[in-house]
CSV table of C-alpha atoms and ligand atoms in Angstrom, one decimal:
chain,number,residue,atom,x,y,z
A,1,MET,CA,41.9,-24.5,13.0
A,2,SER,CA,40.8,-22.8,16.2
A,3,ARG,CA,39.3,-24.4,19.3
A,4,ALA,CA,37.6,-23.2,22.4
A,5,TYR,CA,39.8,-24.5,25.2
A,6,GLN,CA,38.7,-24.9,28.8
A,7,ASN,CA,40.0,-25.2,32.3
A,8,TYR,CA,40.3,-28.6,34.0
A,9,ILE,CA,39.1,-28.4,37.6
A,10,ALA,CA,37.9,-31.1,40.0
A,11,GLY,CA,37.9,-33.7,37.3
A,12,LYS,CA,35.9,-31.7,34.7
A,13,TRP,CA,36.7,-29.5,31.7
A,14,CYS,CA,34.9,-26.2,32.2
A,15,ASP,CA,34.7,-22.5,31.2
A,16,ALA,CA,35.4,-19.6,33.5
A,17,GLU,CA,32.5,-18.2,35.6
A,18,SER,CA,33.3,-14.8,34.2
A,19,GLY,CA,32.1,-16.2,30.8
A,20,GLN,CA,35.0,-14.4,29.2
A,21,SER,CA,37.8,-15.7,27.1
A,22,SER,CA,40.9,-14.5,25.3
A,23,GLU,CA,42.4,-15.3,21.9
A,24,ASN,CA,45.8,-17.0,21.4
A,25,ARG,CA,47.4,-16.1,18.1
A,26,ASN,CA,50.5,-17.2,16.3
A,27,PRO,CA,53.3,-14.6,16.7
A,28,ALA,CA,54.6,-15.5,13.2
A,29,ASP,CA,51.2,-15.0,11.6
A,30,HIS,CA,48.5,-13.1,13.4
A,31,ASP,CA,45.8,-14.5,11.1
A,32,ASP,CA,46.4,-17.9,12.6
A,33,LEU,CA,44.1,-18.3,15.7
A,34,ILE,CA,45.1,-21.3,17.8
A,35,GLY,CA,42.1,-21.0,20.1
A,36,THR,CA,40.3,-19.1,22.8
A,37,PHE,CA,41.0,-19.6,26.5
A,38,PRO,CA,38.9,-18.9,29.6
A,39,LYS,CA,39.7,-15.7,31.5
A,40,SER,CA,39.5,-17.2,35.0
A,41,ASP,CA,39.8,-15.6,38.4
A,42,GLN,CA,39.8,-16.2,42.1
A,43,ARG,CA,36.6,-18.4,41.8
A,44,GLU,CA,38.3,-20.9,39.6
A,45,VAL,CA,41.4,-20.8,41.7
A,46,ASN,CA,39.4,-21.6,44.8
A,47,ARG,CA,37.7,-24.6,43.2
A,48,ALA,CA,41.0,-25.9,41.8
A,49,VAL,CA,42.8,-25.6,45.1
A,50,ALA,CA,39.8,-27.4,46.9
A,51,SER,CA,40.0,-30.1,44.3
A,52,ALA,CA,43.7,-30.6,44.7
A,53,LYS,CA,43.4,-30.6,48.5
A,54,ALA,CA,40.7,-33.3,48.4
A,55,ALA,CA,42.7,-35.4,45.9
A,56,PHE,CA,45.8,-35.2,48.1
A,57,LYS,CA,44.2,-37.3,50.8
A,58,GLU,CA,44.3,-40.4,48.5
A,59,TRP,CA,47.2,-39.6,46.2
A,60,ARG,CA,49.7,-39.3,49.1
A,61,LEU,CA,48.9,-42.9,49.9
A,62,VAL,CA,49.6,-44.3,46.5
A,63,PRO,CA,53.0,-46.0,46.6
A,64,ALA,CA,55.6,-43.8,45.0
A,65,PRO,CA,56.7,-46.5,42.4
A,66,LYS,CA,53.1,-46.7,41.3
A,67,ARG,CA,52.9,-42.9,40.9
A,68,GLY,CA,56.1,-43.2,38.9
A,69,ASP,CA,54.5,-45.9,36.7
A,70,ILE,CA,51.9,-43.3,35.6
A,71,LEU,CA,54.8,-40.9,34.6
A,72,LYS,CA,56.3,-43.7,32.5
A,73,THR,CA,53.0,-43.9,30.6
A,74,VAL,CA,53.0,-40.1,30.3
A,75,GLY,CA,56.4,-40.4,28.6
A,76,ASP,CA,55.1,-43.0,26.2
A,77,VAL,CA,52.0,-40.9,25.3
A,78,MET,CA,54.1,-37.8,24.8
A,79,THR,CA,56.5,-39.7,22.6
A,80,ALA,CA,53.5,-40.8,20.4
A,81,ARG,CA,52.2,-37.2,20.3
A,82,LYS,CA,55.5,-35.5,19.9
A,83,GLU,CA,55.0,-34.1,16.4
A,84,GLU,CA,51.5,-32.8,17.2
A,85,ILE,CA,52.8,-31.1,20.4
A,86,ALA,CA,55.7,-29.5,18.6
A,87,LYS,CA,53.4,-28.1,15.9
A,88,VAL,CA,51.0,-26.5,18.4
A,89,MET,CA,53.9,-25.1,20.3
A,90,THR,CA,55.5,-23.5,17.3
A,91,ARG,CA,52.2,-22.0,16.4
A,92,GLU,CA,51.6,-20.4,19.8
A,93,MET,CA,55.1,-19.6,20.8
A,94,GLY,CA,57.0,-19.0,17.6
A,95,LYS,CA,60.2,-21.0,18.0
A,96,VAL,CA,61.2,-23.2,15.1
A,97,LEU,CA,60.0,-26.8,14.9
A,98,LYS,CA,63.5,-28.3,15.5
A,99,GLU,CA,63.4,-26.5,18.9
A,100,THR,CA,59.8,-27.3,19.8
A,101,ARG,CA,60.6,-31.0,19.1
A,102,GLY,CA,63.5,-30.5,21.5
A,103,ASP,CA,61.3,-28.9,24.1
A,104,THR,CA,58.9,-31.8,23.9
A,105,GLN,CA,61.8,-34.3,24.1
A,106,GLU,CA,62.9,-32.6,27.3
A,107,GLY,CA,59.4,-33.2,28.7
A,108,ILE,CA,59.7,-36.9,27.7
A,109,ASP,CA,63.1,-37.2,29.3
A,110,THR,CA,61.7,-35.6,32.5
A,111,ALA,CA,58.8,-38.1,32.5
A,112,TYR,CA,61.1,-41.1,32.3
A,113,TYR,CA,63.4,-39.7,34.9
A,114,ALA,CA,60.4,-39.0,37.2
A,115,ALA,CA,59.2,-42.6,36.7
A,116,SER,CA,62.6,-43.8,37.9
A,117,GLU,CA,62.6,-41.4,40.9
A,118,GLY,CA,59.4,-43.1,42.1
A,119,ARG,CA,61.6,-46.0,43.0
A,120,ARG,CA,64.2,-43.9,44.8
A,121,LEU,CA,62.9,-41.1,47.0
A,122,PHE,CA,65.6,-42.2,49.4
A,123,GLY,CA,65.6,-41.4,53.1
A,124,HIS,CA,68.4,-42.1,55.5
A,125,THR,CA,69.1,-44.6,58.3
A,126,ALA,CA,71.6,-43.7,60.9
A,127,PRO,CA,72.7,-45.3,64.1
A,128,SER,CA,71.0,-44.1,67.3
A,129,GLU,CA,73.2,-42.9,70.2
A,130,LEU,CA,71.1,-45.2,72.5
A,131,PRO,CA,70.9,-49.0,72.5
A,132,ASN,CA,67.9,-50.8,71.1
A,133,LYS,CA,66.8,-47.8,69.1
A,134,MET,CA,66.7,-47.0,65.4
A,135,ASN,CA,66.8,-43.7,63.5
A,136,ILE,CA,65.2,-43.4,60.1
A,137,SER,CA,64.2,-40.5,57.8
A,138,PHE,CA,61.5,-40.6,55.3
A,139,ARG,CA,60.4,-38.2,52.5
A,140,MET,CA,56.8,-37.2,52.8
A,141,PRO,CA,54.6,-35.2,50.3
A,142,ILE,CA,53.8,-31.7,51.2
A,143,GLY,CA,50.3,-31.1,49.9
A,144,VAL,CA,49.0,-28.8,47.1
A,145,ALA,CA,51.6,-27.4,44.7
A,146,GLY,CA,51.0,-24.2,42.8
A,147,VAL,CA,52.8,-24.3,39.5
A,148,ILE,CA,53.3,-21.1,37.5
A,149,THR,CA,55.2,-21.4,34.2
A,150,PRO,CA,56.6,-19.1,31.5
A,151,TRP,CA,56.0,-19.2,27.7
A,152,ASN,CA,59.5,-19.9,26.5
A,153,PHE,CA,59.6,-23.6,27.3
A,154,PRO,CA,55.8,-24.3,27.1
A,155,MET,CA,56.3,-28.1,27.7
A,156,ALA,CA,59.7,-28.7,29.3
A,157,ILE,CA,59.3,-26.2,32.2
A,158,PRO,CA,55.8,-27.4,33.3
A,159,THR,CA,57.1,-31.0,33.2
A,160,TRP,CA,60.1,-30.0,35.3
A,161,LYS,CA,57.7,-28.8,38.0
A,162,ILE,CA,54.6,-31.0,37.7
A,163,PHE,CA,56.2,-34.4,37.3
A,164,PRO,CA,58.3,-34.4,40.4
A,165,ALA,CA,55.5,-32.7,42.4
A,166,LEU,CA,53.2,-35.7,41.5
A,167,VAL,CA,55.8,-38.4,41.9
A,168,CYS,CA,56.5,-37.1,45.4
A,169,GLY,CA,52.8,-37.4,46.2
A,170,ASN,CA,51.6,-33.8,45.9
A,171,THR,CA,48.7,-32.6,43.9
A,172,VAL,CA,48.8,-29.7,41.5
A,173,VAL,CA,47.1,-26.4,40.5
A,174,PHE,CA,48.8,-25.3,37.2
A,175,LYS,CA,48.6,-21.8,35.8
A,176,PRO,CA,50.5,-21.7,32.4
A,177,ALA,CA,51.7,-18.6,30.7
A,178,SER,CA,48.8,-16.9,28.8
A,179,ASP,CA,51.0,-17.0,25.6
A,180,THR,CA,51.2,-20.8,25.6
A,181,PRO,CA,48.1,-22.3,27.0
A,182,ALA,CA,47.5,-24.8,24.3
A,183,THR,CA,50.7,-26.8,24.9
A,184,ALA,CA,49.9,-26.7,28.6
A,185,THR,CA,46.4,-28.1,28.0
A,186,THR,CA,47.9,-30.9,25.9
A,187,LEU,CA,50.1,-31.8,28.9
A,188,VAL,CA,47.1,-32.1,31.2
A,189,GLU,CA,45.2,-34.2,28.6
A,190,ILE,CA,48.2,-36.5,28.5
A,191,LEU,CA,48.4,-36.8,32.3
A,192,LEU,CA,44.8,-37.8,32.4
A,193,GLU,CA,45.2,-40.2,29.5
A,194,ALA,CA,48.0,-41.9,31.3
A,195,GLY,CA,45.8,-42.6,34.3
A,196,LEU,CA,46.4,-39.8,36.7
A,197,PRO,CA,43.4,-39.6,39.1
A,198,PRO,CA,41.2,-36.5,38.4
A,199,GLY,CA,41.8,-33.8,41.0
A,200,CYS,CA,45.5,-34.5,41.2
A,201,ILE,CA,46.0,-32.0,38.3
A,202,ASN,CA,44.0,-28.8,37.7
A,203,ILE,CA,44.7,-26.2,35.1
A,204,VAL,CA,43.4,-22.7,35.4
A,205,HIS,CA,43.9,-20.3,32.4
A,206,GLY,CA,44.2,-16.6,32.8
A,207,SER,CA,46.4,-13.7,33.7
A,208,GLY,CA,49.1,-13.5,36.3
A,209,SER,CA,47.1,-11.0,38.4
A,210,ALA,CA,43.8,-12.8,38.2
A,211,VAL,CA,45.0,-16.4,38.5
A,212,GLY,CA,48.7,-16.5,39.5
A,213,THR,CA,48.5,-14.1,42.4
A,214,PRO,CA,45.4,-15.8,44.0
A,215,ILE,CA,47.2,-19.2,43.7
A,216,THR,CA,50.3,-17.9,45.5
A,217,GLN,CA,48.2,-16.3,48.2
A,218,HIS,CA,45.8,-19.2,48.8
A,219,PRO,CA,46.2,-20.6,52.3
A,220,ASP,CA,45.7,-24.2,51.1
A,221,VAL,CA,48.6,-24.0,48.6
A,222,ASP,CA,51.6,-25.4,50.4
A,223,VAL,CA,54.4,-25.2,47.9
A,224,ILE,CA,54.9,-22.9,44.9
A,225,SER,CA,57.2,-23.3,41.9
A,226,PHE,CA,57.6,-20.3,39.6
A,227,THR,CA,59.7,-19.5,36.6
A,228,GLY,CA,59.5,-16.0,35.2
A,229,SER,CA,60.7,-12.4,35.7
A,230,SER,CA,62.7,-11.2,38.7
A,231,ASP,CA,60.1,-8.5,39.5
A,232,VAL,CA,57.2,-11.0,39.7
A,233,GLY,CA,59.4,-13.5,41.6
A,234,LYS,CA,60.3,-11.0,44.3
A,235,THR,CA,56.7,-10.0,44.9
A,236,LEU,CA,55.6,-13.6,44.9
A,237,TYR,CA,58.3,-14.5,47.4
A,238,SER,CA,57.5,-11.8,49.8
A,239,ASN,CA,53.8,-12.6,49.7
A,240,ALA,CA,54.5,-16.3,50.2
A,241,ALA,CA,56.7,-15.5,53.1
A,242,ARG,CA,53.8,-14.2,55.1
A,243,GLN,CA,52.3,-17.6,55.0
A,244,LEU,CA,55.7,-19.4,55.3
A,245,LYS,CA,55.1,-21.3,52.0
A,246,ARG,CA,57.9,-23.2,50.4
A,247,VAL,CA,58.9,-21.4,47.2
A,248,SER,CA,61.2,-22.3,44.3
A,249,LEU,CA,62.1,-19.4,42.0
A,250,GLU,CA,63.8,-19.5,38.6
A,251,LEU,CA,64.3,-15.9,37.5
A,252,GLY,CA,66.6,-13.9,35.3
A,253,GLY,CA,69.9,-14.5,33.7
A,254,LYS,CA,72.6,-12.5,31.9
A,255,ASN,CA,74.6,-15.4,30.7
A,256,GLY,CA,78.2,-15.0,29.5
A,257,MET,CA,80.3,-17.0,27.1
A,258,ILE,CA,84.1,-16.6,27.3
A,259,VAL,CA,86.2,-17.3,24.3
A,260,MET,CA,89.9,-17.5,25.1
A,261,ASP,CA,92.7,-17.1,22.5
A,262,ASP,CA,93.4,-20.8,22.8
A,263,GLY,CA,89.8,-21.8,22.1
A,264,ASP,CA,88.5,-23.4,18.9
A,265,LEU,CA,86.9,-20.4,17.2
A,266,ASN,CA,84.8,-22.4,14.8
A,267,LEU,CA,83.3,-24.4,17.6
A,268,ALA,CA,82.7,-21.2,19.7
A,269,LEU,CA,81.1,-19.6,16.7
A,270,GLU,CA,78.5,-22.3,16.4
A,271,GLY,CA,77.9,-22.2,20.1
A,272,ALA,CA,77.5,-18.4,20.2
A,273,LEU,CA,74.9,-18.4,17.3
A,274,TRP,CA,72.9,-21.2,18.9
A,275,GLY,CA,73.2,-19.7,22.4
A,276,ALA,CA,72.3,-16.2,21.4
A,277,PHE,CA,69.7,-16.6,18.7
A,278,GLY,CA,68.1,-20.0,19.5
A,279,THR,CA,64.6,-19.5,20.7
A,280,THR,CA,65.0,-15.9,19.5
A,281,GLY,CA,67.2,-15.3,22.5
A,282,GLN,CA,64.2,-15.9,24.8
A,283,ARG,CA,65.8,-18.4,27.1
A,284,CYS,CA,66.7,-17.9,30.7
A,285,THR,CA,69.9,-19.6,29.6
A,286,ALA,CA,70.5,-17.5,26.4
A,287,THR,CA,74.0,-16.4,25.7
A,288,SER,CA,73.5,-12.6,26.0
A,289,ARG,CA,77.2,-11.6,26.4
A,290,VAL,CA,80.2,-13.0,24.6
A,291,ILE,CA,83.4,-12.1,26.4
A,292,LEU,CA,86.3,-12.2,23.9
A,293,HIS,CA,90.0,-12.4,24.6
A,294,GLU,CA,91.5,-9.3,22.9
A,295,LYS,CA,93.8,-11.5,20.6
A,296,ILE,CA,90.8,-13.1,18.9
A,297,HIS,CA,88.3,-10.3,19.3
A,298,ASP,CA,88.3,-8.8,15.8
A,299,LYS,CA,88.4,-12.1,14.0
A,300,PHE,CA,85.6,-13.6,16.0
A,301,VAL,CA,83.4,-10.6,15.6
A,302,GLU,CA,83.9,-10.7,11.9
A,303,MET,CA,82.9,-14.4,11.8
A,304,LEU,CA,79.9,-13.8,14.1
A,305,VAL,CA,78.5,-10.9,12.2
A,306,GLU,CA,78.8,-12.7,8.9
A,307,ARG,CA,76.9,-15.7,10.1
A,308,ALA,CA,74.3,-13.8,12.2
A,309,ARG,CA,73.3,-11.7,9.1
A,310,LYS,CA,72.7,-14.9,7.2
A,311,LEU,CA,70.4,-16.6,9.8
A,312,LYS,CA,67.1,-17.5,8.2
A,313,VAL,CA,64.3,-15.8,10.2
A,314,GLY,CA,60.6,-16.7,9.6
A,315,ASN,CA,57.6,-18.8,10.5
A,316,GLY,CA,58.9,-21.7,12.6
A,317,LEU,CA,56.6,-24.1,10.8
A,318,ASP,CA,58.8,-23.8,7.8
A,319,GLU,CA,61.6,-26.4,8.4
A,320,SER,CA,64.2,-24.3,6.7
A,321,MET,CA,63.9,-21.5,9.3
A,322,GLU,CA,66.5,-21.0,12.0
A,323,MET,CA,64.9,-18.3,14.1
A,324,GLY,CA,61.3,-17.4,14.7
A,325,PRO,CA,59.6,-14.2,16.0
A,326,CYS,CA,59.5,-12.6,19.4
A,327,VAL,CA,56.7,-14.1,21.4
A,328,ASN,CA,54.5,-11.0,21.3
A,329,GLU,CA,54.4,-7.3,20.5
A,330,GLY,CA,55.3,-6.4,24.1
A,331,GLN,CA,58.4,-8.5,24.0
A,332,ARG,CA,59.5,-7.1,20.7
A,333,GLY,CA,59.0,-3.6,22.3
A,334,VAL,CA,61.4,-4.6,25.1
A,335,VAL,CA,64.0,-5.6,22.5
A,336,GLU,CA,63.6,-2.3,20.6
A,337,GLU,CA,63.9,-0.4,23.9
A,338,TYR,CA,67.2,-2.1,24.7
A,339,VAL,CA,68.6,-1.5,21.2
A,340,GLN,CA,68.0,2.2,21.8
A,341,ILE,CA,69.5,2.0,25.2
A,342,GLY,CA,72.6,0.3,23.7
A,343,LYS,CA,73.0,3.0,21.1
A,344,ASN,CA,72.6,5.8,23.7
A,345,GLU,CA,75.2,4.1,25.9
A,346,GLY,CA,77.7,4.2,23.0
A,347,ALA,CA,77.8,0.6,22.1
A,348,LYS,CA,78.4,-0.1,18.4
A,349,LEU,CA,75.6,-1.8,16.4
A,350,VAL,CA,77.2,-4.2,14.0
A,351,ALA,CA,74.3,-6.5,13.0
A,352,GLY,CA,70.5,-6.2,13.0
A,353,GLY,CA,69.1,-3.5,15.3
A,354,CYS,CA,65.8,-3.4,13.4
A,355,ARG,CA,62.6,-5.3,12.6
A,356,CYS,CA,62.9,-7.8,9.7
A,357,ALA,CA,62.1,-6.1,6.4
A,358,GLY,CA,59.8,-7.8,3.8
A,359,SER,CA,56.1,-8.4,3.4
A,360,GLN,CA,56.5,-12.0,4.7
A,361,TYR,CA,57.2,-10.4,8.1
A,362,ASP,CA,54.2,-8.1,8.2
A,363,LYS,CA,51.9,-10.4,10.2
A,364,GLY,CA,54.4,-11.3,12.9
A,365,THR,CA,56.6,-9.9,15.6
A,366,PHE,CA,59.9,-10.5,14.0
A,367,TYR,CA,63.2,-8.9,14.9
A,368,CYS,CA,66.6,-9.3,13.3
A,369,PRO,CA,69.5,-11.1,15.0
A,370,THR,CA,71.3,-8.1,16.6
A,371,ILE,CA,74.9,-7.7,17.8
A,372,PHE,CA,76.6,-4.9,19.6
A,373,THR,CA,80.4,-4.5,20.0
A,374,ASN,CA,82.3,-2.0,22.2
A,375,VAL,CA,80.1,-3.0,25.1
A,376,THR,CA,81.6,-2.2,28.5
A,377,PRO,CA,80.7,-4.4,31.5
A,378,ASN,CA,78.6,-1.8,33.3
A,379,MET,CA,76.3,-0.8,30.5
A,380,ARG,CA,72.7,-1.6,31.0
A,381,LEU,CA,73.0,-3.6,27.8
A,382,ALA,CA,75.5,-5.9,29.6
A,383,GLN,CA,73.7,-6.0,32.9
A,384,GLU,CA,70.0,-6.4,32.3
A,385,GLU,CA,68.2,-9.4,30.9
A,386,ILE,CA,66.6,-8.6,27.5
A,387,PHE,CA,65.0,-11.9,26.5
A,388,GLY,CA,65.4,-11.3,22.8
A,389,PRO,CA,67.9,-11.7,19.9
A,390,VAL,CA,70.5,-9.2,21.2
A,391,LEU,CA,74.1,-10.2,21.8
A,392,SER,CA,76.6,-7.9,23.5
A,393,VAL,CA,80.3,-8.4,22.8
A,394,ILE,CA,82.8,-7.4,25.5
A,395,LYS,CA,86.6,-7.3,24.9
A,396,VAL,CA,88.9,-8.4,27.8
A,397,ARG,CA,92.7,-8.6,28.2
A,398,ASP,CA,93.1,-12.0,29.9
A,399,PHE,CA,91.4,-14.9,31.7
A,400,ASP,CA,91.2,-13.1,35.1
A,401,GLU,CA,89.4,-10.1,33.5
A,402,ALA,CA,87.1,-12.5,31.6
A,403,ILE,CA,86.0,-14.2,34.8
A,404,LYS,CA,85.5,-10.9,36.6
A,405,VAL,CA,83.3,-9.6,33.8
A,406,LEU,CA,81.4,-12.8,33.6
A,407,ASN,CA,80.6,-12.7,37.3
A,408,GLY,CA,79.9,-9.0,37.3
A,409,THR,CA,76.1,-9.1,37.2
A,410,ILE,CA,73.4,-9.7,39.8
A,411,TYR,CA,72.5,-13.0,38.0
A,412,GLY,CA,74.2,-16.4,38.0
A,413,LEU,CA,72.3,-18.9,35.9
A,414,SER,CA,74.4,-20.3,33.0
A,415,SER,CA,77.9,-19.7,31.7
A,416,SER,CA,80.4,-21.1,29.3
A,417,ILE,CA,84.1,-21.0,28.3
A,418,TYR,CA,85.8,-22.0,25.1
A,419,THR,CA,89.4,-23.0,25.8
A,420,ASN,CA,91.8,-25.8,25.2
A,421,ASP,CA,93.8,-25.0,28.2
A,422,VAL,CA,93.2,-27.4,31.1
A,423,THR,CA,94.1,-24.9,33.8
A,424,SER,CA,91.7,-22.3,32.4
A,425,ALA,CA,88.9,-24.9,32.2
A,426,PHE,CA,89.3,-26.0,35.8
A,427,ARG,CA,89.7,-22.5,37.1
A,428,ALA,CA,86.5,-21.5,35.3
A,429,MET,CA,84.6,-24.5,36.9
A,430,ARG,CA,85.7,-23.3,40.3
A,431,ASP,CA,85.5,-19.5,39.9
A,432,ILE,CA,82.4,-18.8,37.8
A,433,GLU,CA,79.5,-17.8,40.1
A,434,CYS,CA,76.8,-19.6,38.2
A,435,GLY,CA,74.6,-22.7,38.7
A,436,ILE,CA,75.6,-24.1,35.3
A,437,THR,CA,79.0,-23.9,33.5
A,438,TYR,CA,79.7,-25.4,30.1
A,439,ILE,CA,83.2,-26.1,29.0
A,440,ASN,CA,83.4,-25.9,25.2
A,441,GLY,CA,79.6,-25.7,24.8
A,442,PRO,CA,77.2,-22.8,24.7
A,443,THR,CA,75.2,-21.6,27.7
A,444,ILE,CA,72.1,-23.6,26.7
A,445,GLY,CA,71.6,-27.4,26.7
A,446,ALA,CA,70.6,-28.4,30.2
A,447,GLU,CA,69.6,-32.1,30.6
A,448,ALA,CA,66.5,-33.3,32.5
A,449,HIS,CA,68.4,-35.4,35.1
A,450,MET,CA,70.8,-32.7,36.2
A,451,PRO,CA,70.1,-29.9,38.7
A,452,PHE,CA,69.1,-26.7,37.0
A,453,GLY,CA,69.2,-23.2,38.6
A,454,GLY,CA,71.3,-20.3,39.4
A,455,PHE,CA,73.4,-18.5,42.0
A,456,LYS,CA,72.7,-15.0,43.2
A,457,GLN,CA,69.5,-13.2,42.1
A,458,THR,CA,68.7,-15.9,39.5
A,459,GLY,CA,66.7,-17.7,42.2
A,460,ASN,CA,66.3,-18.5,45.9
A,461,GLY,CA,68.7,-21.4,46.1
A,462,HIS,CA,66.5,-24.3,44.9
A,463,ARG,CA,67.1,-26.4,41.9
A,464,GLU,CA,64.9,-27.9,39.3
A,465,GLY,CA,65.8,-31.0,37.3
A,466,GLY,CA,67.7,-33.9,38.6
A,467,TRP,CA,67.4,-35.3,42.1
A,468,GLU,CA,67.4,-32.0,43.9
A,469,VAL,CA,63.9,-31.0,42.8
A,470,TYR,CA,62.6,-34.2,44.6
A,471,GLU,CA,64.0,-32.7,47.8
A,472,PHE,CA,62.1,-29.5,47.1
A,473,TYR,CA,58.8,-31.3,46.8
A,474,THR,CA,59.1,-33.4,50.0
A,475,GLU,CA,59.2,-32.8,53.7
A,476,THR,CA,61.6,-34.9,55.7
A,477,LYS,CA,60.1,-37.0,58.5
A,478,THR,CA,62.5,-38.3,61.1
A,479,VAL,CA,61.4,-41.4,63.0
A,480,TYR,CA,62.9,-42.8,66.1
A,481,VAL,CA,62.0,-46.4,67.0
A,482,ASP,CA,62.7,-47.5,70.5
A,483,PHE,CA,62.5,-51.2,71.1
A,484,SER,CA,64.4,-51.3,74.5
A,485,GLY,CA,61.1,-51.6,76.5
A,486,ARG,CA,62.1,-48.8,78.8
A,487,LEU,CA,62.2,-45.0,78.8
A,488,GLN,CA,65.6,-44.0,77.3
A,489,LYS,CA,66.5,-40.4,77.6
A,490,ALA,CA,68.5,-38.9,74.9
A,491,GLN,CA,71.3,-36.6,76.2
A,492,ILE,CA,70.4,-37.6,79.7
A,493,ASP,CA,71.4,-41.2,79.8
A,494,THR,CA,75.1,-40.8,79.2
B,1,UN1,C1,65.0,-21.8,30.1
B,1,UN1,O1,65.8,-21.1,29.4
B,1,UN1,O2,64.2,-21.3,30.8
B,1,UN1,O3,69.3,-25.5,28.7
B,1,UN1,C2,65.1,-23.3,30.2
B,1,UN1,C3,68.4,-25.1,28.0
B,1,UN1,C4,67.0,-25.8,28.0
B,1,UN1,C5,66.2,-25.3,29.1
B,1,UN1,C6,66.1,-23.8,29.2
B,1,UN1,N1,67.2,-27.2,28.1
B,1,UN1,O4,68.5,-24.1,27.4
């Protein structure tokens, strides 16, 4: 069943002035049309930003606990609509239902956490150096937030950005990925159903160049949160710098999982399969390198290949499937390109390396779970983010080499080590240069109430999730109250 979706701007559902729209089809079955979406441009962005700017005047004055109460209702509505959201998400993005339910649950968790933060937003009090004077700091909203999100977590990632922005008292202009606009529209519907005043949220559908760029360059957009590719992130950041906008970037990853010779191999096997092939490898946090101690290398590869070959790939709406398609033809093309690069570099293909064979795959962008061994740390295969079901296996002699290899990329998002040795576990926590480290778990599985983000070129130092994102979305106001009744001069009256 297809539907003509619209933008939501200044409290009204509306089409694009261009009069044009684009189709959104199921990557597992191209006959399945989810809907058509407006092709918007600068005109819609201008109206959306004006609407958010006007709404900010009142929204900033709503007490934060009351703003949080709306997010509590959002969580309740999302819970009631969880199954419906998961189904639409699987249809437009491809990942299996079990995962789209998880993605929705992450949004629900983020809503309830946001509701609770409305009652915190702590500032500080500190003693003054002068008598009869008090020093306080408050957290103030910033203004209009531009939120630009990717397609791999169509619900969770928008909620990570939009909910804290709103609880902090900002208003939002939201541009979702053009591969997953239906889930994003549902999120806006839910915010409105929960009682968010119109104008506080605006959604503008369209391409990155026609909608995303104008949002980031608009002088009335004060703060920008972006998750996506490193290339786009760098351009966005330098453009935003000209207007001194605050920007949070979540970009690439090349996450490694170390398996030591004292690790539980069966546990590590489950982790590697889930980390590498969950979401068809299309996570920022995907396990794209396994770094194996030489003593267990051959055995682990054998276990891994056997299981990877048996993974059930197909339409995610079928509950028995374990892996869906690549999100679109372009993404599958990237995977194919990297498989060729790996072969040319001399890595050994031991599983997959091709499109799925069989007529049931004809109408989708499917690709087989793929594993390369004999990968050396400097190969492009081991250095560049692929965003697909391709796992590289690297053999190392010992713990020190494992950490060196794991750290040897420009990225630093997620990481993991399987070991039963306490010393190795604690050294890994200290020495791995990543924003997230799992001990005896795969590289995926972040929770809504903990900071999420990476070191090095994964981002620009900000964190989503947890309490830290609430700092990102607020300005600090320092207030001095002098009740001495006379002019006291700091640094002068000594
Ligand atoms: C992402 O890959 O962009 O930890 C987000 C995880 C999820 C979120 C991933 N909870 O894999």
